[in-house]
């Protein structure tokens, strides 16, 4: 018996802001409860849902885990620019500039990466 990923849960302070950002970033729809994001129709089987869990405290340190995104269409550079336009910011977590990814942070400072190439 093994486990599989079912959901990505993110602690957030402003659920509405973060729901708008992550639904636009991922192309997910916001459930009626406003805290769950669901994959779009036609998403691959097993696509993760997202739960935005209300939390009172701010983020203090670098995330110990984070999502890695890939551009569904176009280039990684164009996807980075799109995400910046949605409210992401560039983040420095000690990268050298030679990595195969770009580090960004969502509007509440949670880091995530845009991979320059899809992983095998």
mmCIF file of N, CA and C in Angstrom:
data_model
loop_
_atom_site.group_PDB
_atom_site.id
_atom_site.type_symbol
_atom_site.label_atom_id
_atom_site.label_comp_id
_atom_site.label_asym_id
_atom_site.label_seq_id
_atom_site.Cartn_x
_atom_site.Cartn_y
_atom_site.Cartn_z
ATOM 1 N N UNK A 1 0.842 -1.173 0.000
ATOM 2 C CA UNK A 1 0.000 0.000 0.000
ATOM 3 C C UNK A 1 0.890 1.241 0.000
ATOM 4 N N UNK A 2 0.511 2.256 -0.744
ATOM 5 C CA UNK A 2 1.243 3.514 -0.781
ATOM 6 C C UNK A 2 0.259 4.671 -0.715
ATOM 7 N N UNK A 3 0.781 5.850 -0.517
ATOM 8 C CA UNK A 3 -0.023 7.065 -0.536
ATOM 9 C C UNK A 3 0.223 7.812 -1.833
ATOM 10 N N UNK A 4 -0.721 8.633 -2.227
ATOM 11 C CA UNK A 4 -0.548 9.511 -3.370
ATOM 12 C C UNK A 4 -0.951 10.921 -2.964
ATOM 13 N N UNK A 5 -0.426 11.900 -3.651
ATOM 14 C CA UNK A 5 -0.810 13.285 -3.386
ATOM 15 C C UNK A 5 -2.246 13.507 -3.843
ATOM 16 N N UNK A 6 -3.030 14.175 -3.022
ATOM 17 C CA UNK A 6 -4.414 14.474 -3.351
ATOM 18 C C UNK A 6 -4.665 15.965 -3.428
ATOM 19 N N UNK A 7 -3.933 16.728 -2.630
ATOM 20 C CA UNK A 7 -4.242 18.150 -2.494
ATOM 21 C C UNK A 7 -2.984 18.885 -2.058
ATOM 22 N N UNK A 8 -2.869 20.128 -2.504
ATOM 23 C CA UNK A 8 -1.829 21.014 -2.003
ATOM 24 C C UNK A 8 -2.528 21.986 -1.071
ATOM 25 N N UNK A 9 -2.105 22.047 0.179
ATOM 26 C CA UNK A 9 -2.698 22.949 1.169
ATOM 27 C C UNK A 9 -1.704 24.058 1.445
ATOM 28 N N UNK A 10 -2.200 25.289 1.414
ATOM 29 C CA UNK A 10 -1.355 26.452 1.639
ATOM 30 C C UNK A 10 -1.997 27.313 2.713
ATOM 31 N N UNK A 11 -1.252 27.599 3.779
ATOM 32 C CA UNK A 11 -1.736 28.511 4.808
ATOM 33 C C UNK A 11 -1.630 29.936 4.274
ATOM 34 N N UNK A 12 -2.736 30.684 4.376
ATOM 35 C CA UNK A 12 -2.781 32.046 3.842
ATOM 36 C C UNK A 12 -3.496 32.962 4.824
ATOM 37 N N UNK A 13 -3.222 34.247 4.722
ATOM 38 C CA UNK A 13 -3.934 35.226 5.552
ATOM 39 C C UNK A 13 -5.138 35.786 4.812
ATOM 40 N N UNK A 14 -4.999 36.098 3.532
ATOM 41 C CA UNK A 14 -6.085 36.681 2.745
ATOM 42 C C UNK A 14 -6.562 35.642 1.730
ATOM 43 N N UNK A 15 -7.569 34.871 2.115
ATOM 44 C CA UNK A 15 -8.044 33.769 1.281
ATOM 45 C C UNK A 15 -8.527 34.275 -0.074
ATOM 46 N N UNK A 16 -9.284 35.367 -0.107
ATOM 47 C CA UNK A 16 -9.812 35.882 -1.379
ATOM 48 C C UNK A 16 -8.690 36.279 -2.330
ATOM 49 N N UNK A 17 -7.708 37.013 -1.838
ATOM 50 C CA UNK A 17 -6.574 37.433 -2.666
ATOM 51 C C UNK A 17 -5.826 36.226 -3.214
ATOM 52 N N UNK A 18 -5.550 35.287 -2.334
ATOM 53 C CA UNK A 18 -4.776 34.124 -2.744
ATOM 54 C C UNK A 18 -5.579 33.209 -3.666
ATOM 55 N N UNK A 19 -6.886 33.116 -3.462
ATOM 56 C CA UNK A 19 -7.724 32.317 -4.367
ATOM 57 C C UNK A 19 -7.691 32.920 -5.768
ATOM 58 N N UNK A 20 -7.786 34.243 -5.850
ATOM 59 C CA UNK A 20 -7.725 34.892 -7.168
ATOM 60 C C UNK A 20 -6.372 34.663 -7.829
ATOM 61 N N UNK A 21 -5.275 34.827 -7.073
ATOM 62 C CA UNK A 21 -3.942 34.648 -7.637
ATOM 63 C C UNK A 21 -3.744 33.215 -8.118
ATOM 64 N N UNK A 22 -3.952 32.234 -7.232
ATOM 65 C CA UNK A 22 -3.645 30.858 -7.589
ATOM 66 C C UNK A 22 -4.613 30.291 -8.614
ATOM 67 N N UNK A 23 -5.872 30.726 -8.605
ATOM 68 C CA UNK A 23 -6.789 30.226 -9.641
ATOM 69 C C UNK A 23 -6.364 30.752 -11.009
ATOM 70 N N UNK A 24 -5.927 32.015 -11.070
ATOM 71 C CA UNK A 24 -5.451 32.571 -12.344
ATOM 72 C C UNK A 24 -4.123 31.935 -12.748
ATOM 73 N N UNK A 25 -3.229 31.714 -11.790
ATOM 74 C CA UNK A 25 -1.928 31.121 -12.101
ATOM 75 C C UNK A 25 -2.077 29.708 -12.654
ATOM 76 N N UNK A 26 -2.984 28.927 -12.059
ATOM 77 C CA UNK A 26 -3.118 27.517 -12.414
ATOM 78 C C UNK A 26 -4.246 27.221 -13.391
ATOM 79 N N UNK A 27 -5.115 28.205 -13.637
ATOM 80 C CA UNK A 27 -6.276 27.951 -14.488
ATOM 81 C C UNK A 27 -7.330 27.121 -13.775
ATOM 82 N N UNK A 28 -7.326 27.144 -12.444
ATOM 83 C CA UNK A 28 -8.282 26.387 -11.635
ATOM 84 C C UNK A 28 -9.529 27.232 -11.383
ATOM 85 N N UNK A 29 -10.602 26.561 -11.020
ATOM 86 C CA UNK A 29 -11.826 27.278 -10.650
ATOM 87 C C UNK A 29 -11.937 27.314 -9.128
ATOM 88 N N UNK A 30 -12.522 28.379 -8.620
ATOM 89 C CA UNK A 30 -12.717 28.550 -7.180
ATOM 90 C C UNK A 30 -14.055 27.936 -6.807
ATOM 91 N N UNK A 31 -14.048 26.995 -5.859
ATOM 92 C CA UNK A 31 -15.291 26.388 -5.369
ATOM 93 C C UNK A 31 -16.169 27.430 -4.690
ATOM 94 N N UNK A 32 -17.412 27.080 -4.505
ATOM 95 C CA UNK A 32 -18.365 27.979 -3.848
ATOM 96 C C UNK A 32 -17.912 28.388 -2.454
ATOM 97 N N UNK A 33 -17.162 27.528 -1.776
ATOM 98 C CA UNK A 33 -16.710 27.867 -0.417
ATOM 99 C C UNK A 33 -15.586 28.907 -0.423
ATOM 100 N N UNK A 34 -14.999 29.176 -1.584
ATOM 101 C CA UNK A 34 -13.960 30.190 -1.709
ATOM 102 C C UNK A 34 -12.590 29.765 -1.238
ATOM 103 N N UNK A 35 -12.470 28.573 -0.645
ATOM 104 C CA UNK A 35 -11.177 28.141 -0.128
ATOM 105 C C UNK A 35 -10.570 26.985 -0.907
ATOM 106 N N UNK A 36 -11.367 26.331 -1.719
ATOM 107 C CA UNK A 36 -10.872 25.203 -2.512
ATOM 108 C C UNK A 36 -10.787 25.599 -3.984
ATOM 109 N N UNK A 37 -9.683 25.223 -4.600
ATOM 110 C CA UNK A 37 -9.489 25.436 -6.026
ATOM 111 C C UNK A 37 -9.497 24.066 -6.684
ATOM 112 N N UNK A 38 -10.255 23.954 -7.761
ATOM 113 C CA UNK A 38 -10.400 22.670 -8.454
ATOM 114 C C UNK A 38 -9.789 22.747 -9.842
ATOM 115 N N UNK A 39 -9.164 21.655 -10.275
ATOM 116 C CA UNK A 39 -8.593 21.638 -11.619
ATOM 117 C C UNK A 39 -9.669 21.900 -12.668
ATOM 118 N N UNK A 40 -9.279 22.452 -13.802
ATOM 119 C CA UNK A 40 -10.257 22.727 -14.859
ATOM 120 C C UNK A 40 -10.781 21.442 -15.476
ATOM 121 N N UNK A 41 -11.928 21.532 -16.106
ATOM 122 C CA UNK A 41 -12.448 20.384 -16.853
ATOM 123 C C UNK A 41 -11.394 19.956 -17.863
ATOM 124 N N UNK A 42 -11.220 18.676 -18.007
ATOM 125 C CA UNK A 42 -10.237 18.154 -18.944
ATOM 126 C C UNK A 42 -8.841 18.023 -18.374
ATOM 127 N N UNK A 43 -8.661 18.372 -17.080
ATOM 128 C CA UNK A 43 -7.342 18.217 -16.464
ATOM 129 C C UNK A 43 -6.993 16.731 -16.391
ATOM 130 N N UNK A 44 -5.713 16.404 -16.393
ATOM 131 C CA UNK A 44 -5.322 14.995 -16.298
ATOM 132 C C UNK A 44 -5.858 14.356 -15.014
ATOM 133 N N UNK A 45 -6.139 13.090 -15.095
ATOM 134 C CA UNK A 45 -6.569 12.358 -13.901
ATOM 135 C C UNK A 45 -5.505 12.509 -12.823
ATOM 136 N N UNK A 46 -5.934 12.721 -11.607
ATOM 137 C CA UNK A 46 -5.007 12.859 -10.493
ATOM 138 C C UNK A 46 -4.475 14.261 -10.287
ATOM 139 N N UNK A 47 -4.950 15.241 -11.072
ATOM 140 C CA UNK A 47 -4.506 16.623 -10.871
ATOM 141 C C UNK A 47 -4.870 17.054 -9.456
ATOM 142 N N UNK A 48 -3.940 17.685 -8.777
ATOM 143 C CA UNK A 48 -4.154 18.089 -7.390
ATOM 144 C C UNK A 48 -5.189 19.207 -7.275
ATOM 145 N N UNK A 49 -5.974 19.161 -6.226
ATOM 146 C CA UNK A 49 -6.775 20.318 -5.855
ATOM 147 C C UNK A 49 -5.915 21.177 -4.930
ATOM 148 N N UNK A 50 -6.373 22.387 -4.650
ATOM 149 C CA UNK A 50 -5.658 23.299 -3.764
ATOM 150 C C UNK A 50 -6.624 23.750 -2.682
ATOM 151 N N UNK A 51 -6.188 23.694 -1.432
ATOM 152 C CA UNK A 51 -6.984 24.224 -0.325
ATOM 153 C C UNK A 51 -6.217 25.362 0.296
ATOM 154 N N UNK A 52 -6.851 26.510 0.359
ATOM 155 C CA UNK A 52 -6.263 27.689 0.974
ATOM 156 C C UNK A 52 -6.792 27.761 2.402
ATOM 157 N N UNK A 53 -5.936 27.409 3.336
ATOM 158 C CA UNK A 53 -6.309 27.319 4.745
ATOM 159 C C UNK A 53 -6.029 28.647 5.433
ATOM 160 N N UNK A 54 -7.079 29.265 5.968
ATOM 161 C CA UNK A 54 -6.915 30.552 6.658
ATOM 162 C C UNK A 54 -5.987 30.393 7.855
ATOM 163 N N UNK A 55 -5.034 31.307 7.963
ATOM 164 C CA UNK A 55 -4.051 31.296 9.037
ATOM 165 C C UNK A 55 -3.858 32.725 9.512
ATOM 166 N N UNK A 56 -3.724 32.904 10.792
ATOM 167 C CA UNK A 56 -3.594 34.252 11.343
ATOM 168 C C UNK A 56 -2.187 34.816 11.209
ATOM 169 N N UNK A 57 -1.189 33.956 11.159
ATOM 170 C CA UNK A 57 0.177 34.443 11.211
ATOM 171 C C UNK A 57 0.809 34.656 9.857
ATOM 172 N N UNK A 58 1.746 35.587 9.773
ATOM 173 C CA UNK A 58 2.482 35.798 8.519
ATOM 174 C C UNK A 58 3.553 34.731 8.328
ATOM 175 N N UNK A 59 3.988 34.574 7.101
ATOM 176 C CA UNK A 59 5.096 33.678 6.766
ATOM 177 C C UNK A 59 6.384 34.337 7.267
ATOM 178 N N UNK A 60 7.277 33.545 7.884
ATOM 179 C CA UNK A 60 8.491 34.119 8.468
ATOM 180 C C UNK A 60 9.773 33.714 7.760
ATOM 181 N N UNK A 61 9.850 32.507 7.239
ATOM 182 C CA UNK A 61 11.089 32.012 6.664
ATOM 183 C C UNK A 61 10.823 31.412 5.291
ATOM 184 N N UNK A 62 11.906 30.983 4.641
ATOM 185 C CA UNK A 62 11.780 30.296 3.358
ATOM 186 C C UNK A 62 10.927 29.053 3.544
ATOM 187 N N UNK A 63 10.056 28.801 2.572
ATOM 188 C CA UNK A 63 9.248 27.579 2.604
ATOM 189 C C UNK A 63 10.160 26.360 2.625
ATOM 190 N N UNK A 64 9.766 25.355 3.367
ATOM 191 C CA UNK A 64 10.524 24.097 3.358
ATOM 192 C C UNK A 64 10.068 23.206 2.224
ATOM 193 N N UNK A 65 8.950 23.515 1.633
ATOM 194 C CA UNK A 65 8.504 22.830 0.417
ATOM 195 C C UNK A 65 7.748 23.843 -0.419
ATOM 196 N N UNK A 66 7.643 23.572 -1.688
ATOM 197 C CA UNK A 66 6.999 24.529 -2.591
ATOM 198 C C UNK A 66 6.614 23.813 -3.883
ATOM 199 N N UNK A 67 5.667 24.383 -4.619
ATOM 200 C CA UNK A 67 5.331 23.788 -5.917
ATOM 201 C C UNK A 67 6.305 24.245 -6.997
ATOM 202 N N UNK A 68 6.534 23.369 -7.953
ATOM 203 C CA UNK A 68 7.281 23.690 -9.164
ATOM 204 C C UNK A 68 6.275 23.694 -10.308
ATOM 205 N N UNK A 69 6.178 24.809 -10.999
ATOM 206 C CA UNK A 69 5.237 24.953 -12.108
ATOM 207 C C UNK A 69 5.981 24.859 -13.428
ATOM 208 N N UNK A 70 5.268 24.457 -14.460
ATOM 209 C CA UNK A 70 5.793 24.484 -15.825
ATOM 210 C C UNK A 70 4.777 25.206 -16.692
ATOM 211 N N UNK A 71 5.260 25.876 -17.707
ATOM 212 C CA UNK A 71 4.370 26.576 -18.629
ATOM 213 C C UNK A 71 3.575 25.548 -19.425
ATOM 214 N N UNK A 72 2.256 25.661 -19.391
ATOM 215 C CA UNK A 72 1.408 24.759 -20.176
ATOM 216 C C UNK A 72 1.508 25.098 -21.654
ATOM 217 N N UNK A 73 1.668 26.371 -21.957
ATOM 218 C CA UNK A 73 1.815 26.866 -23.326
ATOM 219 C C UNK A 73 2.920 27.909 -23.320
ATOM 220 N N UNK A 74 3.706 27.965 -24.351
ATOM 221 C CA UNK A 74 4.720 28.995 -24.461
ATOM 222 C C UNK A 74 5.979 28.668 -23.679
ATOM 223 N N UNK A 75 6.760 29.694 -23.422
ATOM 224 C CA UNK A 75 8.067 29.526 -22.788
ATOM 225 C C UNK A 75 7.993 29.788 -21.292
ATOM 226 N N UNK A 76 9.020 29.331 -20.596
ATOM 227 C CA UNK A 76 9.118 29.607 -19.165
ATOM 228 C C UNK A 76 9.219 31.112 -18.925
ATOM 229 N N UNK A 77 9.958 31.800 -19.771
ATOM 230 C CA UNK A 77 10.125 33.244 -19.599
ATOM 231 C C UNK A 77 8.786 33.967 -19.729
ATOM 232 N N UNK A 78 7.975 33.559 -20.702
ATOM 233 C CA UNK A 78 6.652 34.181 -20.871
ATOM 234 C C UNK A 78 5.762 33.857 -19.679
ATOM 235 N N UNK A 79 5.877 32.654 -19.138
ATOM 236 C CA UNK A 79 5.070 32.281 -17.976
ATOM 237 C C UNK A 79 5.482 33.078 -16.748
ATOM 238 N N UNK A 80 6.782 33.288 -16.563
ATOM 239 C CA UNK A 80 7.252 34.117 -15.453
ATOM 240 C C UNK A 80 6.658 35.512 -15.570
ATOM 241 N N UNK A 81 6.699 36.095 -16.752
ATOM 242 C CA UNK A 81 6.145 37.442 -16.950
ATOM 243 C C UNK A 81 4.638 37.468 -16.676
ATOM 244 N N UNK A 82 3.915 36.423 -17.094
ATOM 245 C CA UNK A 82 2.472 36.345 -16.836
ATOM 246 C C UNK A 82 2.205 36.303 -15.336
ATOM 247 N N UNK A 83 2.966 35.483 -14.611
ATOM 248 C CA UNK A 83 2.773 35.359 -13.168
ATOM 249 C C UNK A 83 3.140 36.647 -12.445
ATOM 250 N N UNK A 84 4.180 37.326 -12.907
ATOM 251 C CA UNK A 84 4.518 38.637 -12.335
ATOM 252 C C UNK A 84 3.361 39.613 -12.532
ATOM 253 N N UNK A 85 2.724 39.554 -13.692
ATOM 254 C CA UNK A 85 1.573 40.411 -13.963
ATOM 255 C C UNK A 85 0.378 40.099 -13.081
ATOM 256 N N UNK A 86 0.296 38.866 -12.584
ATOM 257 C CA UNK A 86 -0.796 38.476 -11.686
ATOM 258 C C UNK A 86 -0.536 38.883 -10.237
ATOM 259 N N UNK A 87 0.688 39.311 -9.939
ATOM 260 C CA UNK A 87 1.009 39.726 -8.572
ATOM 261 C C UNK A 87 2.151 38.988 -7.922
ATOM 262 N N UNK A 88 2.767 38.041 -8.622
ATOM 263 C CA UNK A 88 3.948 37.367 -8.082
ATOM 264 C C UNK A 88 5.120 38.346 -8.079
ATOM 265 N N UNK A 89 6.132 38.031 -7.304
ATOM 266 C CA UNK A 89 7.367 38.812 -7.286
ATOM 267 C C UNK A 89 8.545 37.847 -7.418
ATOM 268 N N UNK A 90 9.667 38.358 -7.865
ATOM 269 C CA UNK A 90 10.879 37.538 -7.913
ATOM 270 C C UNK A 90 11.369 37.342 -6.481
ATOM 271 N N UNK A 91 11.891 36.158 -6.186
ATOM 272 C CA UNK A 91 12.364 35.850 -4.837
ATOM 273 C C UNK A 91 13.797 35.354 -4.894
ATOM 274 N N UNK A 92 14.572 35.736 -3.908
ATOM 275 C CA UNK A 92 15.952 35.284 -3.796
ATOM 276 C C UNK A 92 16.039 34.356 -2.599
ATOM 277 N N UNK A 93 16.300 33.086 -2.878
ATOM 278 C CA UNK A 93 16.463 32.093 -1.817
ATOM 279 C C UNK A 93 17.876 31.519 -1.856
ATOM 280 N N UNK A 94 18.798 32.281 -2.464
ATOM 281 C CA UNK A 94 20.182 31.849 -2.537
ATOM 282 C C UNK A 94 20.570 31.212 -3.854
ATOM 283 N N UNK A 95 19.728 31.339 -4.864
ATOM 284 C CA UNK A 95 20.057 30.740 -6.152
ATOM 285 C C UNK A 95 21.235 31.475 -6.798
ATOM 286 N N UNK A 96 21.922 30.768 -7.713
ATOM 287 C CA UNK A 96 23.138 31.301 -8.344
ATOM 288 C C UNK A 96 22.867 31.962 -9.690
ATOM 289 N N UNK A 97 21.706 31.675 -10.288
ATOM 290 C CA UNK A 97 21.428 32.171 -11.628
ATOM 291 C C UNK A 97 21.687 31.126 -12.697
ATOM 292 N N UNK A 98 22.257 30.003 -12.319
ATOM 293 C CA UNK A 98 22.533 28.926 -13.269
ATOM 294 C C UNK A 98 21.529 27.778 -13.135
ATOM 295 N N UNK A 99 20.542 27.945 -12.271
ATOM 296 C CA UNK A 99 19.550 26.894 -12.059
ATOM 297 C C UNK A 99 18.636 26.772 -13.269
ATOM 298 N N UNK A 100 17.944 25.685 -13.340
ATOM 299 C CA UNK A 100 16.981 25.462 -14.413
ATOM 300 C C UNK A 100 15.582 25.884 -14.015
ATOM 301 N N UNK A 101 15.489 26.925 -13.206
ATOM 302 C CA UNK A 101 14.191 27.411 -12.735
ATOM 303 C C UNK A 101 14.313 28.870 -12.322
ATOM 304 N N UNK A 102 13.160 29.516 -12.234
ATOM 305 C CA UNK A 102 13.066 30.882 -11.729
ATOM 306 C C UNK A 102 12.249 30.840 -10.455
ATOM 307 N N UNK A 103 12.746 31.455 -9.389
ATOM 308 C CA UNK A 103 12.041 31.474 -8.112
ATOM 309 C C UNK A 103 11.179 32.731 -8.042
ATOM 310 N N UNK A 104 9.909 32.512 -7.745
ATOM 311 C CA UNK A 104 8.954 33.600 -7.548
ATOM 312 C C UNK A 104 8.295 33.426 -6.190
ATOM 313 N N UNK A 105 7.562 34.444 -5.769
ATOM 314 C CA UNK A 105 6.756 34.366 -4.554
ATOM 315 C C UNK A 105 5.361 34.861 -4.883
ATOM 316 N N UNK A 106 4.357 34.242 -4.278
ATOM 317 C CA UNK A 106 2.977 34.680 -4.476
ATOM 318 C C UNK A 106 2.748 35.974 -3.688
ATOM 319 N N UNK A 107 1.561 36.570 -3.752
ATOM 320 C CA UNK A 107 1.339 37.847 -3.073
ATOM 321 C C UNK A 107 1.574 37.837 -1.555
ATOM 322 N N UNK A 108 1.586 36.668 -0.918
ATOM 323 C CA UNK A 108 1.864 36.607 0.514
ATOM 324 C C UNK A 108 3.286 36.142 0.808
ATOM 325 N N UNK A 109 4.118 36.010 -0.227
ATOM 326 C CA UNK A 109 5.522 35.681 -0.023
ATOM 327 C C UNK A 109 5.864 34.204 -0.057
ATOM 328 N N UNK A 110 4.920 33.340 -0.391
ATOM 329 C CA UNK A 110 5.196 31.910 -0.481
ATOM 330 C C UNK A 110 5.940 31.618 -1.778
ATOM 331 N N UNK A 111 7.136 31.039 -1.652
ATOM 332 C CA UNK A 111 7.955 30.777 -2.820
ATOM 333 C C UNK A 111 7.411 29.628 -3.664
ATOM 334 N N UNK A 112 7.651 29.744 -4.962
ATOM 335 C CA UNK A 112 7.387 28.660 -5.901
ATOM 336 C C UNK A 112 8.332 28.854 -7.075
ATOM 337 N N UNK A 113 8.499 27.814 -7.859
ATOM 338 C CA UNK A 113 9.431 27.885 -8.984
ATOM 339 C C UNK A 113 8.699 27.677 -10.302
ATOM 340 N N UNK A 114 9.220 28.299 -11.325
ATOM 341 C CA UNK A 114 8.813 28.012 -12.698
ATOM 342 C C UNK A 114 10.003 27.306 -13.333
ATOM 343 N N UNK A 115 9.801 26.020 -13.678
ATOM 344 C CA UNK A 115 10.871 25.237 -14.278
ATOM 345 C C UNK A 115 11.096 25.686 -15.714
ATOM 346 N N UNK A 116 12.340 25.758 -16.123
ATOM 347 C CA UNK A 116 12.663 26.153 -17.489
ATOM 348 C C UNK A 116 12.371 25.038 -18.473
ATOM 349 N N UNK A 117 12.387 23.797 -17.984
ATOM 350 C CA UNK A 117 12.047 22.623 -18.798
ATOM 351 C C UNK A 117 11.198 21.696 -17.971
ATOM 352 N N UNK A 118 10.333 20.981 -18.628
ATOM 353 C CA UNK A 118 9.518 19.974 -17.937
ATOM 354 C C UNK A 118 10.416 18.852 -17.467
ATOM 355 N N UNK A 119 10.231 18.417 -16.223
ATOM 356 C CA UNK A 119 10.998 17.293 -15.676
ATOM 357 C C UNK A 119 10.555 15.999 -16.317
ATOM 358 N N UNK A 120 11.449 15.044 -16.395
ATOM 359 C CA UNK A 120 11.107 13.728 -16.948
ATOM 360 C C UNK A 120 10.550 12.847 -15.869
#
